[in-house]
Coordinates of C-alpha atoms in Angstrom, one line a residue:
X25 CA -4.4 -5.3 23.0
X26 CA -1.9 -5.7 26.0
X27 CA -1.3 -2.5 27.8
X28 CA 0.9 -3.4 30.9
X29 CA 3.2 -1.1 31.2
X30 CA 5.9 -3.0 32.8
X31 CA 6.4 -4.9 30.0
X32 CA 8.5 -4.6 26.8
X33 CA 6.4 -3.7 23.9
X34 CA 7.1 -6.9 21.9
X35 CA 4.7 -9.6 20.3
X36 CA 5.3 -13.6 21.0
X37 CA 5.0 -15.5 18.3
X38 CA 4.5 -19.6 18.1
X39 CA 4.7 -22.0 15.2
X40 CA 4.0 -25.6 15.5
X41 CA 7.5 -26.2 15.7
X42 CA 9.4 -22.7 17.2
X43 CA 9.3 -19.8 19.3
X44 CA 9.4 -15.7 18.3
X45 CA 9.8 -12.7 19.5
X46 CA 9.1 -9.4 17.5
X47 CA 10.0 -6.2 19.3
X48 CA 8.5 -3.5 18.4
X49 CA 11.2 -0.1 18.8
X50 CA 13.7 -2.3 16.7
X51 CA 11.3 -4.1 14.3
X52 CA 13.5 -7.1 14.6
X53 CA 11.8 -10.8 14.5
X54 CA 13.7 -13.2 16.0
X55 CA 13.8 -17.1 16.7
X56 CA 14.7 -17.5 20.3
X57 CA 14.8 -20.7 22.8
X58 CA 12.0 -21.6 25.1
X59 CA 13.1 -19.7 28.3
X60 CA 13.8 -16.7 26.3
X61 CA 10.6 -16.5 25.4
X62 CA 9.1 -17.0 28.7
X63 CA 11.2 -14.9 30.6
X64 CA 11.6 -11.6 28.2
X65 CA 8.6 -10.2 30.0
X66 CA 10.2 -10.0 33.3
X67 CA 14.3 -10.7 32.7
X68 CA 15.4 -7.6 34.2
X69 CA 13.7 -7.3 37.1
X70 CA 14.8 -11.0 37.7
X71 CA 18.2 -11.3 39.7
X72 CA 20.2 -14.0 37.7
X73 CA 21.2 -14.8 41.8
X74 CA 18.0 -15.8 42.7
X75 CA 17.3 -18.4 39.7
X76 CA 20.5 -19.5 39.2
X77 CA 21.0 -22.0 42.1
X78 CA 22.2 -25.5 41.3
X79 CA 23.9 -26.4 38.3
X80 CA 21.1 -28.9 36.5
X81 CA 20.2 -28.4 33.1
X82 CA 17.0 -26.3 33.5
X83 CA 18.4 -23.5 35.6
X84 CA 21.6 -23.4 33.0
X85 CA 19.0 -23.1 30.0
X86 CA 17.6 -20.0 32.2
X87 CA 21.0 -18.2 33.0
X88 CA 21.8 -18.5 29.0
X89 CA 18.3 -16.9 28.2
X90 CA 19.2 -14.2 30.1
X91 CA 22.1 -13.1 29.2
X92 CA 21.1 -13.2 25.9
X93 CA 18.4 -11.1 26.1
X94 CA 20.5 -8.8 28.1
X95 CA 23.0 -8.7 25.1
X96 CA 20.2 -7.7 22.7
X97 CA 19.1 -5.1 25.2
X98 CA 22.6 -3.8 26.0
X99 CA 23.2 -3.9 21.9
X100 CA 20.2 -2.8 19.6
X101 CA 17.6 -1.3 23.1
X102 CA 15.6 -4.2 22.7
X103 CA 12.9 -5.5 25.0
X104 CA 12.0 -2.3 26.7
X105 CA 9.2 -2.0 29.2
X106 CA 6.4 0.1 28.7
X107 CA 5.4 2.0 25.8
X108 CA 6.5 4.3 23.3
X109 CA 7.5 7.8 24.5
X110 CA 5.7 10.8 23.3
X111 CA 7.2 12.8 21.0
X112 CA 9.0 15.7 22.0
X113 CA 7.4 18.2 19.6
X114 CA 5.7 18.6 16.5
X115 CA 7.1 19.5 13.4
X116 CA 8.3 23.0 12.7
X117 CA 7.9 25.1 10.1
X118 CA 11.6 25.1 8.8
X119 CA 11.3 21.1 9.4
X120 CA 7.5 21.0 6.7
X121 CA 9.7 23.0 4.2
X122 CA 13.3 20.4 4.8
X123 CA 10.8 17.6 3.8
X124 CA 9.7 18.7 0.5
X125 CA 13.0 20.7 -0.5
X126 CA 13.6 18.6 -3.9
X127 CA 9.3 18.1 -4.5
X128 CA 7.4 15.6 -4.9
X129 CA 8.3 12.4 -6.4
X130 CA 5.0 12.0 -8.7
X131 CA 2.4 14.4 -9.9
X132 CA -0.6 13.5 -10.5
X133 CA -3.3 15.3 -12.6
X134 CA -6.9 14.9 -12.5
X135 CA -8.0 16.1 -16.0
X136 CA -11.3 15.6 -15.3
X137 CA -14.2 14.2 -12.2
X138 CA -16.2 12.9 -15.0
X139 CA -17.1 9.8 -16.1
X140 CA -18.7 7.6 -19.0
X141 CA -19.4 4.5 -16.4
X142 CA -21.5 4.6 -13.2
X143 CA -19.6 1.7 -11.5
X144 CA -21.6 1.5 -7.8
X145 CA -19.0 0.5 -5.5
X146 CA -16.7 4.0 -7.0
X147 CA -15.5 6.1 -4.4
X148 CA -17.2 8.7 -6.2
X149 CA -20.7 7.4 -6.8
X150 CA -22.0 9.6 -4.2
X151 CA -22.6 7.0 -1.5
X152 CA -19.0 8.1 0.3
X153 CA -20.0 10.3 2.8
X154 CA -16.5 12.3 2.6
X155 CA -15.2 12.0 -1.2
X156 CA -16.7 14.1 -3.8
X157 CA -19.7 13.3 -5.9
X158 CA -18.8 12.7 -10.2
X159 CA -19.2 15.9 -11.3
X160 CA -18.4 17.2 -15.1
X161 CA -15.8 19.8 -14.7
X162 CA -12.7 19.1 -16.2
X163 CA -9.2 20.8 -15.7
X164 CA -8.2 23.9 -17.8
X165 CA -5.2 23.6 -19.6
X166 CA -4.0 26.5 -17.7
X167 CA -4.1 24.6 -14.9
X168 CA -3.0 21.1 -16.1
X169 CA 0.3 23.5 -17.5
X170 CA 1.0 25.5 -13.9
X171 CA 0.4 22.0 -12.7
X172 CA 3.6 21.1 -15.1
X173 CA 5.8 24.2 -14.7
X174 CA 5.2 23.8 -10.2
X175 CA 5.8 20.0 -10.4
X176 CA 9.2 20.1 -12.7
X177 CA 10.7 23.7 -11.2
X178 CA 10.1 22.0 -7.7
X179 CA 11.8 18.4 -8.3
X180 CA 15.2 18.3 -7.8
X181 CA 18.0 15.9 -6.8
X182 CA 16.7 12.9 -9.5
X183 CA 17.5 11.9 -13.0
X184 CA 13.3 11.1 -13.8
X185 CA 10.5 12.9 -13.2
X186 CA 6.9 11.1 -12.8
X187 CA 3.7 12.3 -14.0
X188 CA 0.2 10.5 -13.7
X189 CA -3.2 11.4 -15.1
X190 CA -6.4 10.6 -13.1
X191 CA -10.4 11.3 -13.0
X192 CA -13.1 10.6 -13.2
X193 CA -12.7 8.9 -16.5
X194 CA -8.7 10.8 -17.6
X195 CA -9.2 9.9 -21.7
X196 CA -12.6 11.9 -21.0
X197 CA -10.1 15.4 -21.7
X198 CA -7.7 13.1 -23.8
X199 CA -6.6 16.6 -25.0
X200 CA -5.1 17.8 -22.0
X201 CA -3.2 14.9 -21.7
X202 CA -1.6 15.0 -25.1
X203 CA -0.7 18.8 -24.5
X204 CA 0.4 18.0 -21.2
X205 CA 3.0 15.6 -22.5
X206 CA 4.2 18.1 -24.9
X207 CA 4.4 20.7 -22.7
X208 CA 6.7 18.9 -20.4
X209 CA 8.9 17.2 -23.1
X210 CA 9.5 20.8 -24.2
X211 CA 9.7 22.5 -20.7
X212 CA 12.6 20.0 -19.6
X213 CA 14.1 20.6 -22.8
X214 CA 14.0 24.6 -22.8
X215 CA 15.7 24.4 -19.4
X216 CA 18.5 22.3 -20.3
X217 CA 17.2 18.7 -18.4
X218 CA 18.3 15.4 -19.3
X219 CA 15.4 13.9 -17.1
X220 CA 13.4 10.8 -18.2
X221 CA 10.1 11.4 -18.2
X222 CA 7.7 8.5 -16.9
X223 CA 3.7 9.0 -17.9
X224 CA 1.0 6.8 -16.4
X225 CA -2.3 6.7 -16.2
X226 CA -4.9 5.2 -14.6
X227 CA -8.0 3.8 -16.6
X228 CA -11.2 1.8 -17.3
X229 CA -10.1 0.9 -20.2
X230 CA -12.9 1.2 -22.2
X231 CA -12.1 4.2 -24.0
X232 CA -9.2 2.9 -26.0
X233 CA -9.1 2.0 -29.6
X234 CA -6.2 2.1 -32.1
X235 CA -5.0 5.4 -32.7
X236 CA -4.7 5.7 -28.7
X237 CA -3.5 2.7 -28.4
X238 CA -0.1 3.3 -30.8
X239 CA -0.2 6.7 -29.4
X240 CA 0.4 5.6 -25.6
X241 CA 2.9 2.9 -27.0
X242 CA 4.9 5.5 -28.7
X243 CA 4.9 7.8 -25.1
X244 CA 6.2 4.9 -23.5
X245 CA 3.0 5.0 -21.0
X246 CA 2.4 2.7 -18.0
X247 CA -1.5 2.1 -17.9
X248 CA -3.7 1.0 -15.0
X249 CA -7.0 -0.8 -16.5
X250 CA -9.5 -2.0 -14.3
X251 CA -10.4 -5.6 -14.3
X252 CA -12.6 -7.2 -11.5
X253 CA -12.6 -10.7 -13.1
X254 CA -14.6 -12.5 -15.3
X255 CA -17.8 -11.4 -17.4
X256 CA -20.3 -12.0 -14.6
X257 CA -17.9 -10.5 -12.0
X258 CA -17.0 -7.7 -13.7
X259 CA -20.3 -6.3 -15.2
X260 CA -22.1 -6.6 -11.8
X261 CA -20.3 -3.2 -10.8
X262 CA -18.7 -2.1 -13.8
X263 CA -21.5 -0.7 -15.6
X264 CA -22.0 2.1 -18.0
X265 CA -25.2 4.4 -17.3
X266 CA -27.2 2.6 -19.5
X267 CA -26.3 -0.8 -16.6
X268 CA -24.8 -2.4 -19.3
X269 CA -21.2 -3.9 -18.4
X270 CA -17.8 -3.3 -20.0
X271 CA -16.4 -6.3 -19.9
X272 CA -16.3 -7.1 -23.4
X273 CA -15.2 -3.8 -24.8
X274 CA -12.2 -3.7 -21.6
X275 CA -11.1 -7.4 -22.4
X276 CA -11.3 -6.7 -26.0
X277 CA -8.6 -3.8 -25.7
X278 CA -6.7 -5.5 -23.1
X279 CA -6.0 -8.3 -26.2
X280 CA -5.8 -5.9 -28.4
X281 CA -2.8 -3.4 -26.9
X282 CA -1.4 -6.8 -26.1
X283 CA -1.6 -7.9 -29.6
X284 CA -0.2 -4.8 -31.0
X285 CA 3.2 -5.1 -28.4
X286 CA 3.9 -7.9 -26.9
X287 CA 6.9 -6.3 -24.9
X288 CA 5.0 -2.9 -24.3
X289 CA 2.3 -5.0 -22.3
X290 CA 4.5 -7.0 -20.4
X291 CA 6.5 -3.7 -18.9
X292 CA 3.5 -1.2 -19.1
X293 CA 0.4 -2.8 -17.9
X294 CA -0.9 -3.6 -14.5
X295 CA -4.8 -4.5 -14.0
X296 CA -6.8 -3.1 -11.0
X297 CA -8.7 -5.9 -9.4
X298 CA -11.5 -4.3 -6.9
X299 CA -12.8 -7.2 -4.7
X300 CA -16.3 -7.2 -3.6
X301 CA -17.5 -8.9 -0.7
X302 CA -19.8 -10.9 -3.1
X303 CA -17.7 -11.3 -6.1
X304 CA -16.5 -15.4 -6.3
X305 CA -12.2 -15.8 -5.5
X306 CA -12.5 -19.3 -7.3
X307 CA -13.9 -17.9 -10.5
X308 CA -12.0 -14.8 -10.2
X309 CA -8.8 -17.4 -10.0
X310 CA -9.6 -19.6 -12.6
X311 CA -10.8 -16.6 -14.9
X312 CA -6.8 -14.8 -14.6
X313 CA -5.1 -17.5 -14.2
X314 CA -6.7 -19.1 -17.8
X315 CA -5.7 -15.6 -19.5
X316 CA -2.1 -15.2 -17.8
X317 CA -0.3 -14.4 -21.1
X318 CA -3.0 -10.9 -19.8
X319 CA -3.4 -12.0 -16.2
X320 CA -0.2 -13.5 -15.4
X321 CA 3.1 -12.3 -13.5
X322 CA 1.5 -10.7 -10.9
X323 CA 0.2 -8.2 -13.3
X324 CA -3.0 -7.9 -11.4
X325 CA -3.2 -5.8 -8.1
X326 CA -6.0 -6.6 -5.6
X327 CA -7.5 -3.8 -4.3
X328 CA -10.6 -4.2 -1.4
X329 CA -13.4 -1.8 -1.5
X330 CA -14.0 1.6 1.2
X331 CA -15.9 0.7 4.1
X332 CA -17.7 3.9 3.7
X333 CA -20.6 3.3 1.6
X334 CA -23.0 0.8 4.2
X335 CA -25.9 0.6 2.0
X336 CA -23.2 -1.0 -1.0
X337 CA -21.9 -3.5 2.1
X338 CA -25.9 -4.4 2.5
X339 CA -27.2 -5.3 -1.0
X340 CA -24.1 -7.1 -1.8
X341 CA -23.2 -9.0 1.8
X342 CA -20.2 -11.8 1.4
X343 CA -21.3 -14.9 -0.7
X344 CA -21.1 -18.5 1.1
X345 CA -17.9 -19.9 1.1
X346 CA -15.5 -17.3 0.4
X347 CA -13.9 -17.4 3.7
X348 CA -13.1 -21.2 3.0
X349 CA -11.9 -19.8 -0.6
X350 CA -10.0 -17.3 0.9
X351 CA -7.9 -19.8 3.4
X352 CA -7.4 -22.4 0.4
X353 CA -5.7 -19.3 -2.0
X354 CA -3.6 -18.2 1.4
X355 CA -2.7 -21.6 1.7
X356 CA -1.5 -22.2 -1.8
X357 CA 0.6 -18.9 -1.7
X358 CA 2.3 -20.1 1.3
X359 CA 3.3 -23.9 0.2
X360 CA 4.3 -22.7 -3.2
X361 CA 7.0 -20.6 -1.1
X362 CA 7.7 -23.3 1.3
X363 CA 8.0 -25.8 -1.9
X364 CA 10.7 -23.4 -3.9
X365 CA 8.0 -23.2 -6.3
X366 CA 8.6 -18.9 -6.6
X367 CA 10.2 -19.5 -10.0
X368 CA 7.9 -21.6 -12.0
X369 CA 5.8 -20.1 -14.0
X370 CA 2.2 -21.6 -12.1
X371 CA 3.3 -19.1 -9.2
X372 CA 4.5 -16.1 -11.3
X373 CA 0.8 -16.5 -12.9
X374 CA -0.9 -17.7 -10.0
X375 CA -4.1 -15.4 -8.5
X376 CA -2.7 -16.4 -4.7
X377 CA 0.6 -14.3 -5.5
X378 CA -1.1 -11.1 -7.1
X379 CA -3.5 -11.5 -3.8
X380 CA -0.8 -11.9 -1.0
X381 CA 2.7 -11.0 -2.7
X382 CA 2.3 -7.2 -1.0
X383 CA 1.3 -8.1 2.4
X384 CA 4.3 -10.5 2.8
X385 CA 6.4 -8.0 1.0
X386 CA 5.7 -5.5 3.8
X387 CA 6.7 -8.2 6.4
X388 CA 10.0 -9.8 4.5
X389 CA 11.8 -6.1 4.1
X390 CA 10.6 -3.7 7.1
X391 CA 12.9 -1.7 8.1
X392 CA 15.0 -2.9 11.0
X393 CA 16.8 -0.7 12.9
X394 CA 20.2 -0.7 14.3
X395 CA 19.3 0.8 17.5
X396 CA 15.4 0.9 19.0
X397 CA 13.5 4.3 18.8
X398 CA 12.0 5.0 21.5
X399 CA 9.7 7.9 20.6
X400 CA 7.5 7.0 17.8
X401 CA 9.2 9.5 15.2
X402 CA 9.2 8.2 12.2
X403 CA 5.6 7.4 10.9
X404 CA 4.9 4.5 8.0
X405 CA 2.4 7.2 5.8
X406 CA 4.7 9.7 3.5
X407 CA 4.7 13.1 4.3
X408 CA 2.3 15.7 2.7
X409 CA 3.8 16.6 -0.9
X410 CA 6.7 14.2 -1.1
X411 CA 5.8 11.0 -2.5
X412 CA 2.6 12.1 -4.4
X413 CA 1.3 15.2 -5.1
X414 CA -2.0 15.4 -6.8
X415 CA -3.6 17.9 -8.4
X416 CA -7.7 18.8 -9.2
X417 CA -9.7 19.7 -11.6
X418 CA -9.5 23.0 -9.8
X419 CA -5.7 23.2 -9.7
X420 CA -5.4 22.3 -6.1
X421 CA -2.7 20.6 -4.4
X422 CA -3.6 17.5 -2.0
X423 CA -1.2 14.5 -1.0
X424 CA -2.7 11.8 -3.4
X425 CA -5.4 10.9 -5.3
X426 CA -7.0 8.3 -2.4
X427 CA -7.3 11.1 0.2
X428 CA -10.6 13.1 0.6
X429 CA -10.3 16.8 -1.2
X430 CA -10.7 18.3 2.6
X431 CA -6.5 18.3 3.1
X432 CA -5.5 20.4 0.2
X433 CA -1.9 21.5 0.7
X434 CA -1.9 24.1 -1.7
X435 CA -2.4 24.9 -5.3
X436 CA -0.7 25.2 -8.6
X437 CA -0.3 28.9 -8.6
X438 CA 0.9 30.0 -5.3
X439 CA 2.3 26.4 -4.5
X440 CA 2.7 24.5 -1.5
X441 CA 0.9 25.7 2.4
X442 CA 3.8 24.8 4.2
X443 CA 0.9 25.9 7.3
X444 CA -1.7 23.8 6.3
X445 CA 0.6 20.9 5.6
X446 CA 2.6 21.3 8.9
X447 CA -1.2 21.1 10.6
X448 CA -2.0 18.1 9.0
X449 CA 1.2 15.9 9.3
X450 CA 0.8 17.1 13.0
X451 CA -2.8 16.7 13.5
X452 CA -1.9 13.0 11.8
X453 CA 1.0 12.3 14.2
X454 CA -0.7 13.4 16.8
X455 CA -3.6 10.7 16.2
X456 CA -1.1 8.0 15.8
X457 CA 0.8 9.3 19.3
X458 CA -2.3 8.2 21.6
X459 CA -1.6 6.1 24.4
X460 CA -3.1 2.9 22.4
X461 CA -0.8 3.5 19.5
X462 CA 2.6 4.0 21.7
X463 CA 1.9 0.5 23.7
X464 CA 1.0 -1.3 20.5
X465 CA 3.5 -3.9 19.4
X466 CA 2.1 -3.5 15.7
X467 CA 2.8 0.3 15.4
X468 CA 6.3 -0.1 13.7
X469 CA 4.2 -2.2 11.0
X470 CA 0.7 -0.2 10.9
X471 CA -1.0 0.3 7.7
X472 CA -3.1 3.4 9.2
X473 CA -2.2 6.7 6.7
X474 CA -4.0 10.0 5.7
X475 CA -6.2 8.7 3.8
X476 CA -8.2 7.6 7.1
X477 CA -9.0 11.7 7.2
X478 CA -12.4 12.5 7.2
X479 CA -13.6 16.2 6.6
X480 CA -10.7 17.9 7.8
X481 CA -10.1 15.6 11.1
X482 CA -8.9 11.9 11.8
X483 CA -11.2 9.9 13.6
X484 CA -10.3 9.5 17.1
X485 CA -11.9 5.8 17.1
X486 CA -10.0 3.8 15.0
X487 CA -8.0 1.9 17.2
X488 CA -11.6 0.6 18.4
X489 CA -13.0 0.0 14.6
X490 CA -10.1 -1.1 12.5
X491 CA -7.1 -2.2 14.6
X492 CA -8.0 -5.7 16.1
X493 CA -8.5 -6.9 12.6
X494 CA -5.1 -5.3 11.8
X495 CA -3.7 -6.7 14.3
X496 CA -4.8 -10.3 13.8
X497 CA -3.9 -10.1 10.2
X498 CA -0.3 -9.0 11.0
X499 CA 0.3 -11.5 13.5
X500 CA -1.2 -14.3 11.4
X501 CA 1.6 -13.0 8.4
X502 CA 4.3 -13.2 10.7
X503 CA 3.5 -17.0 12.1
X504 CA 3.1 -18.3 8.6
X505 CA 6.1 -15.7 7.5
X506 CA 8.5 -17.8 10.4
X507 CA 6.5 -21.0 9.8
X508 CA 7.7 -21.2 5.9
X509 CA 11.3 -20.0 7.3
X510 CA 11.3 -23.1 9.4
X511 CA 10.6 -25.8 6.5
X512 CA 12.6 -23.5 3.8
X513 CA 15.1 -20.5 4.9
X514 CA 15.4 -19.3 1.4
X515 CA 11.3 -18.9 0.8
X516 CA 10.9 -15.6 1.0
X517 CA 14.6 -14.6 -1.4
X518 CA 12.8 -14.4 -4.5
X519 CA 11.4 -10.7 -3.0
X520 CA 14.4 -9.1 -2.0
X521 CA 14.4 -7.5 -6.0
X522 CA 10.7 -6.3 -5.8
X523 CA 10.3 -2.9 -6.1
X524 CA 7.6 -2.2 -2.7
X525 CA 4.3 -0.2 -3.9

């Protein structure tokens, strides 16, 4: 990582064929010329004077660099030197409670932290030193209902309102769910609220038969089912307690809701695909993309497993070959965009798009500002309580289902801790405002969010552990991101429609 100070805090980038420059306080990626790119490091210490002494071709080239790269400097505070500044303060109290004024855009319940499967890789199998264990408590009506009345009182400012059910196994307290549907189709209609009102879930899917089935068509739900991939694939992890695997009973209701409506599945469904260091990316490929009326239009998200859980990592290391596998699958997303291929149906069902789609996505519309920040105030991870809010079997509040129970935020009857979410977004920021993260030319674009928290803390270490990786990864996006530019401007158009989860 690149920590001289006198230079601006900006990333070159070369294809085979051009030359980049990403600056990091504007978030702007540009082509640029040759000199511009070897002199942006040093152009304003350099007196235009001094280079610019006989009129031949190479000197002119340099005089037109620089001024260019003044422009962009004088214009959007580009090219900097050194790094970020610190932030002036943390955020205030009045600030936590500005934040979440109109609530939280989702709730999410937990109805219960049981479950009929034992899958081994689950973050709560026990072997994640900082998530729960699978217990067998599940939420009290009560509780799910406060959950209701805090969530819909609090939410202002939108025509929908959002709310999610969660375990544990959710259609374990199926009961709960129905009355909590009720109960907020009735509250919003006792207080004289048009809202629509959105219900998800998310699922193994092996709980489902008919009667559910019509019943979450008729609720107009939107269902998360987890499917790792064919039979072999899938049953290695997704085991019941007995070690038998579901995937005949999940595939089977997969057909069968699709069977039942057509059009429901199409808008409602998305599959969870957890990847396993072990588990094949060929067979997974050839196994969705042979069911894509199920599997197809980028219905599956890929999802890669914790790093918490060594002893997992150990008895199931990375098969032969699946680096190879992994470059061929990269490669095919990439020439399909290149190609104009983003409208045929091959790509819309393809296993490469449902594998990379997101990361590009996250590249093609960053935010780019008209002016450079300077101090690093605005963070990529949402603030406590405002995108998610979910809610345990134990009625407390915490910022989302994938962070560790040891940042609750509140609970369902006294509502939000406007204390204990000020320390955490600040305890957070503060992490992310070390000296390594304010002269990093990847922080505008960093993944890194709250669910890095531990038991109460963020570890202090992760620029060590995770970043380089990061960093590579993000650097080898935005080559091949300008590289497809290069052979086919319009390659990336067919996202500027995609809604960014």
């Amino acid at each position: 990582m690149d920590t001289d100070m006198n230079k601006p805090l900006v990333k070159k980038i070369r294809t085979d064929s051009g030359f980049y420059l990403y600056d990091a306080r504007s978030n702007r990626l540009m082509r640029v010329t040759p000199e511009m790119f070897e002199l942006v490091d040093s152009f304003k210490e350099i007196l235009k004077e001094t280079i610019i002494s006989s009129n031949d071709r190479d000197n002119k080239a340099e005089k037109s660099a620089l001024d260019i790269l003044g422009e962009l400097s004088d214009k959007y505070g580009m090219f900097q030197a050194g790094p970020l500044k610190q932030r002036v303060a943390p955020m205030c109290h009045d600030c936590a409670i500005a934040q979440i004024g109109n609530g939280s855009e989702m709730l999410t319940i937990e109805t219960t932290d049981s479950c009929n499967m034992r899958c081994e890789y689950c973050i709560f199998s026990g072997g994640y030193r900082f998530f729960r264990s699978r217990g067998s408590h599940n939420i009290s009506i009560e509780a799910a209902k406060a959950a209701v009345d805090f969530y819909l009182s609090h939410r202002k400012g939108t025509d929908h309102v959002a709310i999610g059910f969660y375990g544990g196994e959710p259609l374990l307290n199926f009961d709960v769910i129905e009355k909590c549907c009720e109960y907020a189709r009735g509250l919003e209609k006792y207080n004289g609220r048009d809202r629509q009102l959105v219900f998800s879930m998310t699922t193994n899917g092996t709980l489902l038969d008919d009667g559910l089935i019509s019943w979450l068509i008729q609720q107009e739900f939107y269902l998360t089912l987890s499917c790792d991939g064919p039979a072999p694939i899938h049953d290695k992890h997704r085991v019941f307690p007995s070690g038998k695997g579901s995937f005949d009973m999940v595939f089977q209701n997969l057909q069968r809701i699709y069977k039942k409506d057509k059009q429901f599945y199409k808008n409602h469904i998305l599959i969870n695909c957890t990847l396993c260091p072990c588990s094949n990316l060929v067979e997974i490929r050839s196994f969705y993309e042979k069911y894509s009326h199920l599997f197809g239009d980028a219905k599956v998200r890929v999802g890669a497993l914790h790093e918490g859980n060594k002893d997992y990592f150990d008895r199931h290391p990375t098969y032969e070959g699946r680096e190879k596998d992994w470059d061929d699958l990269h490669a095919e997303y990439i020439n399909a965009l290149i190609n104009g291929k983003t409208s045929e149906e091959a790509f819309l069902n393809s296993f490469s798009r449902s594998y990379f789609e997101q990361e590009y996505l996250l590249v093609h519309r960053r935010n780019v500002s008209n002016k450079a920040e300077d101090p690093l105030l605005q963070l990529n991870s949402c603030f406590p309580g405002v995108r998610k809010v979910f809610v345990d079997v134990d009625g407390n509040l915490h910022m989302c289902e994938r962070v560790t129970h040891h940042f609750a935020i509140g609970d369902v009857w006294k509502g939000y801790d406007i204390e204990r979410i000020n320390k955490t977004f600040n305890d957070f920021a503060l992490t992310m405002d070390s000296d390594t993260c304010r002269n990093c030319w990847g922080v505008r674009l960093c993944p890194y969010c709250f669910t890095k928290g531990t038991d109460g803390e963020f570890p202090k270490d992760f620029q060590l552990v995770d970043c380089p990786n990061e960093l590579s990864w993000l650097e080898t996006r935005i080559t091949n991101y300008c590289a497809a530019l290069e052979k086919n401007p319009r390659a990336f158009d067919y996202m500027d429609n995609i809604k960014i989860s």
